[in-house]
């Protein structure tokens, strides 16, 4: 991997506060997902619905490091990925299990879809199967990253994924996250072959062509979601 990421991996592998944070994040994620089951709300979407990214901080933040749970809203429907697979809720149900929701939840308007969004959940379930979730390598942010690229031609902002990318790289070479969490985190072999670029390519190959080139997402902090 690149020199900047390699340096971050090296620094973080020796940073006890960064490593301890994974234990807290892992515990919070497990508690949150235990409250959510795979759910299918009726997909009553317009052909080109409004796309909104939701991002809620999870676990403690240390210096520049902060883990996030993200999901995608299409009009009033939320799409999220967990160990149970892809779930569809009416409203931001997956964030309700996060202690920092709604006060810290970011709502980021991504515009309208550039593809016909009908059957979005069905298409995503082909690649984000039940049992294929991995905390570091194929998680809710992987789902949002692929979904945004497919729907609006934009990648998930780096800040939402940086902590897990560094953690995954460090664990690949030194098993540091597995050791720090006491073995609670173990790489899921079902996620070994997951590549976001390949998934987006496969989705587009089904006949949905993005109308514009990918561009970096500009993060805009907006009001937080109100309860109810």
PDB file of C-alpha atoms in Angstrom:
ATOM      1  CA  UNK A   1       0.000   0.000   0.000  1.00  0.00           C
ATOM      2  CA  UNK A   2       1.002   3.681  -0.303  1.00  0.00           C
ATOM      3  CA  UNK A   3       3.721   5.258   1.837  1.00  0.00           C
ATOM      4  CA  UNK A   4       1.302   7.544   3.726  1.00  0.00           C
ATOM      5  CA  UNK A   5      -0.970   4.660   4.689  1.00  0.00           C
ATOM      6  CA  UNK A   6       2.034   2.520   5.556  1.00  0.00           C
ATOM      7  CA  UNK A   7       3.275   5.218   7.921  1.00  0.00           C
ATOM      8  CA  UNK A   8      -0.161   5.528   9.529  1.00  0.00           C
ATOM      9  CA  UNK A   9      -0.302   1.767   9.999  1.00  0.00           C
ATOM     10  CA  UNK A  10       3.143   1.776  11.587  1.00  0.00           C
ATOM     11  CA  UNK A  11       2.285   4.655  13.925  1.00  0.00           C
ATOM     12  CA  UNK A  12      -1.103   3.272  14.934  1.00  0.00           C
ATOM     13  CA  UNK A  13       0.263  -0.225  15.574  1.00  0.00           C
ATOM     14  CA  UNK A  14       2.285   1.319  18.399  1.00  0.00           C
ATOM     15  CA  UNK A  15      -0.462   3.671  19.639  1.00  0.00           C
ATOM     16  CA  UNK A  16      -2.174   2.015  22.615  1.00  0.00           C
ATOM     17  CA  UNK A  17      -5.064   4.525  22.649  1.00  0.00           C
ATOM     18  CA  UNK A  18      -5.800   3.815  18.961  1.00  0.00           C
ATOM     19  CA  UNK A  19      -5.690   0.068  19.525  1.00  0.00           C
ATOM     20  CA  UNK A  20      -7.851   0.230  22.661  1.00  0.00           C
ATOM     21  CA  UNK A  21     -10.440   2.153  20.682  1.00  0.00           C
ATOM     22  CA  UNK A  22     -11.115  -0.921  18.529  1.00  0.00           C
ATOM     23  CA  UNK A  23     -12.247  -2.845  21.607  1.00  0.00           C
ATOM     24  CA  UNK A  24     -14.825  -0.134  22.404  1.00  0.00           C
ATOM     25  CA  UNK A  25     -15.938   0.172  18.789  1.00  0.00           C
ATOM     26  CA  UNK A  26     -16.302  -3.581  18.383  1.00  0.00           C
ATOM     27  CA  UNK A  27     -18.391  -3.836  21.573  1.00  0.00           C
ATOM     28  CA  UNK A  28     -20.653  -0.953  20.539  1.00  0.00           C
ATOM     29  CA  UNK A  29     -21.195  -2.382  17.056  1.00  0.00           C
ATOM     30  CA  UNK A  30     -22.088  -5.805  18.467  1.00  0.00           C
ATOM     31  CA  UNK A  31     -24.606  -4.249  20.866  1.00  0.00           C
ATOM     32  CA  UNK A  32     -26.136  -2.139  18.106  1.00  0.00           C
ATOM     33  CA  UNK A  33     -26.533  -4.966  15.598  1.00  0.00           C
ATOM     34  CA  UNK A  34     -28.043  -7.249  18.258  1.00  0.00           C
ATOM     35  CA  UNK A  35     -31.009  -4.879  18.314  1.00  0.00           C
ATOM     36  CA  UNK A  36     -31.541  -5.000  14.551  1.00  0.00           C
ATOM     37  CA  UNK A  37     -32.733  -7.844  12.367  1.00  0.00           C
ATOM     38  CA  UNK A  38     -32.877  -8.067   8.594  1.00  0.00           C
ATOM     39  CA  UNK A  39     -36.024  -6.211   7.608  1.00  0.00           C
ATOM     40  CA  UNK A  40     -37.773  -5.460   4.361  1.00  0.00           C
ATOM     41  CA  UNK A  41     -39.894  -2.335   4.129  1.00  0.00           C
ATOM     42  CA  UNK A  42     -41.977  -1.867   0.961  1.00  0.00           C
ATOM     43  CA  UNK A  43     -39.847  -0.195  -1.703  1.00  0.00           C
ATOM     44  CA  UNK A  44     -42.218   2.567  -2.715  1.00  0.00           C
ATOM     45  CA  UNK A  45     -39.590   4.619  -4.497  1.00  0.00           C
ATOM     46  CA  UNK A  46     -39.838   7.132  -7.274  1.00  0.00           C
ATOM     47  CA  UNK A  47     -37.604   6.239 -10.195  1.00  0.00           C
ATOM     48  CA  UNK A  48     -34.994   8.843  -9.270  1.00  0.00           C
ATOM     49  CA  UNK A  49     -35.301   9.422  -5.507  1.00  0.00           C
ATOM     50  CA  UNK A  50     -33.400  11.839  -3.287  1.00  0.00           C
ATOM     51  CA  UNK A  51     -30.193  10.306  -1.877  1.00  0.00           C
ATOM     52  CA  UNK A  52     -29.051  11.145   1.664  1.00  0.00           C
ATOM     53  CA  UNK A  53     -26.041   9.765   3.512  1.00  0.00           C
ATOM     54  CA  UNK A  54     -26.422   9.275   7.276  1.00  0.00           C
ATOM     55  CA  UNK A  55     -23.269   9.029   9.412  1.00  0.00           C
ATOM     56  CA  UNK A  56     -23.216   8.504  13.188  1.00  0.00           C
ATOM     57  CA  UNK A  57     -19.986   8.364  15.258  1.00  0.00           C
ATOM     58  CA  UNK A  58     -19.491   5.087  17.142  1.00  0.00           C
ATOM     59  CA  UNK A  59     -17.125   4.462  20.002  1.00  0.00           C
ATOM     60  CA  UNK A  60     -14.716   7.055  21.428  1.00  0.00           C
ATOM     61  CA  UNK A  61     -12.809   9.407  19.185  1.00  0.00           C
ATOM     62  CA  UNK A  62      -9.046   9.627  19.682  1.00  0.00           C
ATOM     63  CA  UNK A  63      -7.176  12.539  18.080  1.00  0.00           C
ATOM     64  CA  UNK A  64      -8.076  12.397  14.344  1.00  0.00           C
ATOM     65  CA  UNK A  65      -9.528   8.888  14.596  1.00  0.00           C
ATOM     66  CA  UNK A  66     -13.272   8.309  14.741  1.00  0.00           C
ATOM     67  CA  UNK A  67     -15.294   5.276  13.663  1.00  0.00           C
ATOM     68  CA  UNK A  68     -18.677   5.770  11.977  1.00  0.00           C
ATOM     69  CA  UNK A  69     -21.812   3.873  11.153  1.00  0.00           C
ATOM     70  CA  UNK A  70     -23.223   4.976   7.795  1.00  0.00           C
ATOM     71  CA  UNK A  71     -26.280   4.132   5.738  1.00  0.00           C
ATOM     72  CA  UNK A  72     -28.158   5.453   2.715  1.00  0.00           C
ATOM     73  CA  UNK A  73     -31.618   7.002   2.605  1.00  0.00           C
ATOM     74  CA  UNK A  74     -33.598   6.974  -0.641  1.00  0.00           C
ATOM     75  CA  UNK A  75     -36.539   9.277  -0.016  1.00  0.00           C
ATOM     76  CA  UNK A  76     -37.981   7.929   3.271  1.00  0.00           C
ATOM     77  CA  UNK A  77     -36.369   4.473   3.113  1.00  0.00           C
ATOM     78  CA  UNK A  78     -33.089   3.588   4.819  1.00  0.00           C
ATOM     79  CA  UNK A  79     -30.726   0.945   3.403  1.00  0.00           C
ATOM     80  CA  UNK A  80     -28.044  -0.479   5.687  1.00  0.00           C
ATOM     81  CA  UNK A  81     -25.729  -3.495   5.926  1.00  0.00           C
ATOM     82  CA  UNK A  82     -25.085  -5.642   8.999  1.00  0.00           C
ATOM     83  CA  UNK A  83     -24.285  -9.297   9.802  1.00  0.00           C
ATOM     84  CA  UNK A  84     -27.945  -9.987   8.961  1.00  0.00           C
ATOM     85  CA  UNK A  85     -27.442  -8.666   5.436  1.00  0.00           C
ATOM     86  CA  UNK A  86     -29.101  -5.690   3.749  1.00  0.00           C
ATOM     87  CA  UNK A  87     -32.003  -4.209   5.656  1.00  0.00           C
ATOM     88  CA  UNK A  88     -34.599  -1.703   4.466  1.00  0.00           C
ATOM     89  CA  UNK A  89     -36.321   0.461   7.061  1.00  0.00           C
ATOM     90  CA  UNK A  90     -38.746   3.338   6.980  1.00  0.00           C
ATOM     91  CA  UNK A  91     -36.679   6.028   8.665  1.00  0.00           C
ATOM     92  CA  UNK A  92     -33.137   5.819  10.147  1.00  0.00           C
ATOM     93  CA  UNK A  93     -33.736   2.717  12.275  1.00  0.00           C
ATOM     94  CA  UNK A  94     -30.162   1.390  12.136  1.00  0.00           C
ATOM     95  CA  UNK A  95     -28.845   4.593  13.703  1.00  0.00           C
ATOM     96  CA  UNK A  96     -31.338   4.496  16.557  1.00  0.00           C
ATOM     97  CA  UNK A  97     -29.212   1.796  18.217  1.00  0.00           C
ATOM     98  CA  UNK A  98     -26.161   4.101  18.269  1.00  0.00           C
ATOM     99  CA  UNK A  99     -25.700   5.994  21.574  1.00  0.00           C
ATOM    100  CA  UNK A 100     -24.635   9.185  19.762  1.00  0.00           C
ATOM    101  CA  UNK A 101     -27.782   9.319  17.612  1.00  0.00           C
ATOM    102  CA  UNK A 102     -29.469  11.704  16.962  1.00  0.00           C
ATOM    103  CA  UNK A 103     -27.304  14.411  18.513  1.00  0.00           C
ATOM    104  CA  UNK A 104     -24.169  13.613  16.493  1.00  0.00           C
ATOM    105  CA  UNK A 105     -25.724  12.104  13.371  1.00  0.00           C
ATOM    106  CA  UNK A 106     -24.704  13.846  10.152  1.00  0.00           C
ATOM    107  CA  UNK A 107     -27.228  14.222   7.336  1.00  0.00           C
ATOM    108  CA  UNK A 108     -25.527  14.761   3.977  1.00  0.00           C
ATOM    109  CA  UNK A 109     -27.636  15.509   0.917  1.00  0.00           C
ATOM    110  CA  UNK A 110     -26.155  13.712  -2.089  1.00  0.00           C
ATOM    111  CA  UNK A 111     -28.729  14.870  -4.665  1.00  0.00           C
ATOM    112  CA  UNK A 112     -30.977  12.652  -6.764  1.00  0.00           C
ATOM    113  CA  UNK A 113     -29.980   9.298  -8.203  1.00  0.00           C
ATOM    114  CA  UNK A 114     -28.437   9.112 -11.653  1.00  0.00           C
ATOM    115  CA  UNK A 115     -29.847   5.621 -12.151  1.00  0.00           C
ATOM    116  CA  UNK A 116     -33.260   4.022 -11.761  1.00  0.00           C
ATOM    117  CA  UNK A 117     -33.264   3.005  -8.080  1.00  0.00           C
ATOM    118  CA  UNK A 118     -36.060   0.450  -8.327  1.00  0.00           C
ATOM    119  CA  UNK A 119     -34.928  -2.852  -6.846  1.00  0.00           C
ATOM    120  CA  UNK A 120     -31.872  -1.290  -5.173  1.00  0.00           C
ATOM    121  CA  UNK A 121     -32.026  -3.644  -2.144  1.00  0.00           C
ATOM    122  CA  UNK A 122     -32.347  -6.739  -4.326  1.00  0.00           C
ATOM    123  CA  UNK A 123     -29.319  -5.750  -6.390  1.00  0.00           C
ATOM    124  CA  UNK A 124     -27.186  -4.941  -3.358  1.00  0.00           C
ATOM    125  CA  UNK A 125     -28.062  -8.226  -1.632  1.00  0.00           C
ATOM    126  CA  UNK A 126     -26.358 -10.109  -4.458  1.00  0.00           C
ATOM    127  CA  UNK A 127     -23.029  -8.693  -3.258  1.00  0.00           C
ATOM    128  CA  UNK A 128     -23.738  -7.946   0.416  1.00  0.00           C
ATOM    129  CA  UNK A 129     -24.991 -11.317   1.576  1.00  0.00           C
ATOM    130  CA  UNK A 130     -26.091 -12.325   5.053  1.00  0.00           C
ATOM    131  CA  UNK A 131     -23.072 -13.657   6.937  1.00  0.00           C
ATOM    132  CA  UNK A 132     -20.472 -11.820   4.825  1.00  0.00           C
ATOM    133  CA  UNK A 133     -20.086  -8.798   7.145  1.00  0.00           C
ATOM    134  CA  UNK A 134     -16.588  -7.992   8.422  1.00  0.00           C
ATOM    135  CA  UNK A 135     -16.006  -5.149  10.908  1.00  0.00           C
ATOM    136  CA  UNK A 136     -12.928  -3.876   9.057  1.00  0.00           C
ATOM    137  CA  UNK A 137     -13.137  -5.100   5.474  1.00  0.00           C
ATOM    138  CA  UNK A 138     -16.810  -5.348   4.489  1.00  0.00           C
ATOM    139  CA  UNK A 139     -19.044  -3.324   6.740  1.00  0.00           C
ATOM    140  CA  UNK A 140     -21.774  -0.685   6.654  1.00  0.00           C
ATOM    141  CA  UNK A 141     -19.311   1.831   5.193  1.00  0.00           C
ATOM    142  CA  UNK A 142     -18.360  -0.570   2.389  1.00  0.00           C
ATOM    143  CA  UNK A 143     -22.069  -0.794   1.571  1.00  0.00           C
ATOM    144  CA  UNK A 144     -22.492   3.001   1.610  1.00  0.00           C
ATOM    145  CA  UNK A 145     -19.362   3.449  -0.504  1.00  0.00           C
ATOM    146  CA  UNK A 146     -20.600   1.081  -3.211  1.00  0.00           C
ATOM    147  CA  UNK A 147     -24.174   2.365  -2.991  1.00  0.00           C
ATOM    148  CA  UNK A 148     -23.190   6.011  -3.389  1.00  0.00           C
ATOM    149  CA  UNK A 149     -20.869   5.258  -6.293  1.00  0.00           C
ATOM    150  CA  UNK A 150     -23.647   3.369  -8.051  1.00  0.00           C
ATOM    151  CA  UNK A 151     -26.435   5.836  -7.288  1.00  0.00           C
ATOM    152  CA  UNK A 152     -24.759   9.233  -7.657  1.00  0.00           C
ATOM    153  CA  UNK A 153     -21.230   8.577  -8.904  1.00  0.00           C
ATOM    154  CA  UNK A 154     -19.492   9.599  -5.671  1.00  0.00           C
ATOM    155  CA  UNK A 155     -17.362   7.651  -3.205  1.00  0.00           C
ATOM    156  CA  UNK A 156     -17.853   7.707   0.546  1.00  0.00           C
ATOM    157  CA  UNK A 157     -15.675  10.425   2.067  1.00  0.00           C
ATOM    158  CA  UNK A 158     -12.325   9.119   3.334  1.00  0.00           C
ATOM    159  CA  UNK A 159     -12.894  10.372   6.874  1.00  0.00           C
ATOM    160  CA  UNK A 160     -15.697   7.853   7.432  1.00  0.00           C
ATOM    161  CA  UNK A 161     -13.471   4.883   6.518  1.00  0.00           C
ATOM    162  CA  UNK A 162      -9.941   5.863   7.467  1.00  0.00           C
ATOM    163  CA  UNK A 163      -9.895   4.227  10.899  1.00  0.00           C
ATOM    164  CA  UNK A 164     -11.034   0.839   9.614  1.00  0.00           C
ATOM    165  CA  UNK A 165      -8.695   0.958   6.614  1.00  0.00           C
ATOM    166  CA  UNK A 166      -5.695   1.516   8.860  1.00  0.00           C
ATOM    167  CA  UNK A 167      -6.980  -1.131  11.275  1.00  0.00           C
ATOM    168  CA  UNK A 168      -7.487  -3.681   8.490  1.00  0.00           C
ATOM    169  CA  UNK A 169      -3.993  -3.063   7.082  1.00  0.00           C
ATOM    170  CA  UNK A 170      -2.393  -3.305  10.521  1.00  0.00           C
ATOM    171  CA  UNK A 171      -4.285  -6.497  11.351  1.00  0.00           C
ATOM    172  CA  UNK A 172      -3.356  -8.086   8.027  1.00  0.00           C
ATOM    173  CA  UNK A 173       0.336  -7.868   8.834  1.00  0.00           C
ATOM    174  CA  UNK A 174       0.453  -8.141  12.623  1.00  0.00           C
ATOM    175  CA  UNK A 175      -2.986  -9.379  13.802  1.00  0.00           C
ATOM    176  CA  UNK A 176      -2.996  -6.340  16.073  1.00  0.00           C
ATOM    177  CA  UNK A 177      -6.787  -5.797  16.106  1.00  0.00           C
ATOM    178  CA  UNK A 178      -7.442  -9.471  16.813  1.00  0.00           C
ATOM    179  CA  UNK A 179      -4.963  -9.335  19.685  1.00  0.00           C
ATOM    180  CA  UNK A 180      -6.300  -6.032  21.037  1.00  0.00           C
ATOM    181  CA  UNK A 181      -9.895  -7.288  21.083  1.00  0.00           C
ATOM    182  CA  UNK A 182      -8.862 -10.563  22.697  1.00  0.00           C
ATOM    183  CA  UNK A 183      -9.932 -12.492  19.613  1.00  0.00           C
ATOM    184  CA  UNK A 184     -13.434 -11.000  19.583  1.00  0.00           C
ATOM    185  CA  UNK A 185     -12.676  -9.694  16.098  1.00  0.00           C
ATOM    186  CA  UNK A 186     -11.695 -12.338  13.586  1.00  0.00           C
ATOM    187  CA  UNK A 187     -11.532 -11.755   9.824  1.00  0.00           C
ATOM    188  CA  UNK A 188     -14.567 -13.206   8.085  1.00  0.00           C
ATOM    189  CA  UNK A 189     -13.426 -15.439   5.197  1.00  0.00           C
ATOM    190  CA  UNK A 190     -16.705 -14.643   3.428  1.00  0.00           C
ATOM    191  CA  UNK A 191     -15.366 -11.093   2.948  1.00  0.00           C
ATOM    192  CA  UNK A 192     -11.963 -12.096   1.562  1.00  0.00           C
ATOM    193  CA  UNK A 193     -12.800 -11.532  -2.096  1.00  0.00           C
ATOM    194  CA  UNK A 194     -14.830  -8.355  -1.657  1.00  0.00           C
ATOM    195  CA  UNK A 195     -13.619  -5.484  -3.848  1.00  0.00           C
ATOM    196  CA  UNK A 196     -15.745  -2.328  -4.014  1.00  0.00           C
ATOM    197  CA  UNK A 197     -14.611  -1.428  -7.544  1.00  0.00           C
ATOM    198  CA  UNK A 198     -15.569  -4.863  -8.859  1.00  0.00           C
ATOM    199  CA  UNK A 199     -18.996  -4.697  -7.230  1.00  0.00           C
ATOM    200  CA  UNK A 200     -19.736  -1.300  -8.753  1.00  0.00           C
ATOM    201  CA  UNK A 201     -18.631  -2.614 -12.137  1.00  0.00           C
ATOM    202  CA  UNK A 202     -20.936  -5.609 -11.821  1.00  0.00           C
ATOM    203  CA  UNK A 203     -23.867  -3.387 -10.859  1.00  0.00           C
ATOM    204  CA  UNK A 204     -23.281  -1.129 -13.840  1.00  0.00           C
ATOM    205  CA  UNK A 205     -22.953  -4.149 -16.107  1.00  0.00           C
ATOM    206  CA  UNK A 206     -26.577  -5.017 -15.352  1.00  0.00           C
ATOM    207  CA  UNK A 207     -27.572  -2.132 -17.537  1.00  0.00           C
ATOM    208  CA  UNK A 208     -27.413   0.886 -15.230  1.00  0.00           C
ATOM    209  CA  UNK A 209     -24.861   3.390 -16.492  1.00  0.00           C
ATOM    210  CA  UNK A 210     -23.798   6.338 -14.341  1.00  0.00           C
ATOM    211  CA  UNK A 211     -24.300   9.637 -16.114  1.00  0.00           C
ATOM    212  CA  UNK A 212     -21.311  11.515 -14.716  1.00  0.00           C
ATOM    213  CA  UNK A 213     -17.752  10.798 -13.636  1.00  0.00           C
ATOM    214  CA  UNK A 214     -17.041  10.057  -9.965  1.00  0.00           C
ATOM    215  CA  UNK A 215     -16.092  13.075  -7.935  1.00  0.00           C
ATOM    216  CA  UNK A 216     -15.031  13.602  -4.366  1.00  0.00           C
ATOM    217  CA  UNK A 217     -17.920  14.051  -2.003  1.00  0.00           C
ATOM    218  CA  UNK A 218     -17.960  17.447  -0.330  1.00  0.00           C
ATOM    219  CA  UNK A 219     -18.835  16.945   3.319  1.00  0.00           C
ATOM    220  CA  UNK A 220     -21.524  19.327   4.466  1.00  0.00           C
ATOM    221  CA  UNK A 221     -22.561  19.249   8.093  1.00  0.00           C
ATOM    222  CA  UNK A 222     -26.289  19.762   8.348  1.00  0.00           C
ATOM    223  CA  UNK A 223     -28.864  19.531  11.085  1.00  0.00           C
ATOM    224  CA  UNK A 224     -29.118  16.255  12.984  1.00  0.00           C
ATOM    225  CA  UNK A 225     -32.089  13.930  12.735  1.00  0.00           C
ATOM    226  CA  UNK A 226     -34.756  14.555  15.283  1.00  0.00           C
ATOM    227  CA  UNK A 227     -36.188  11.649  17.212  1.00  0.00           C
ATOM    228  CA  UNK A 228     -39.478  10.349  15.957  1.00  0.00           C
TER     229      UNK A 228
END
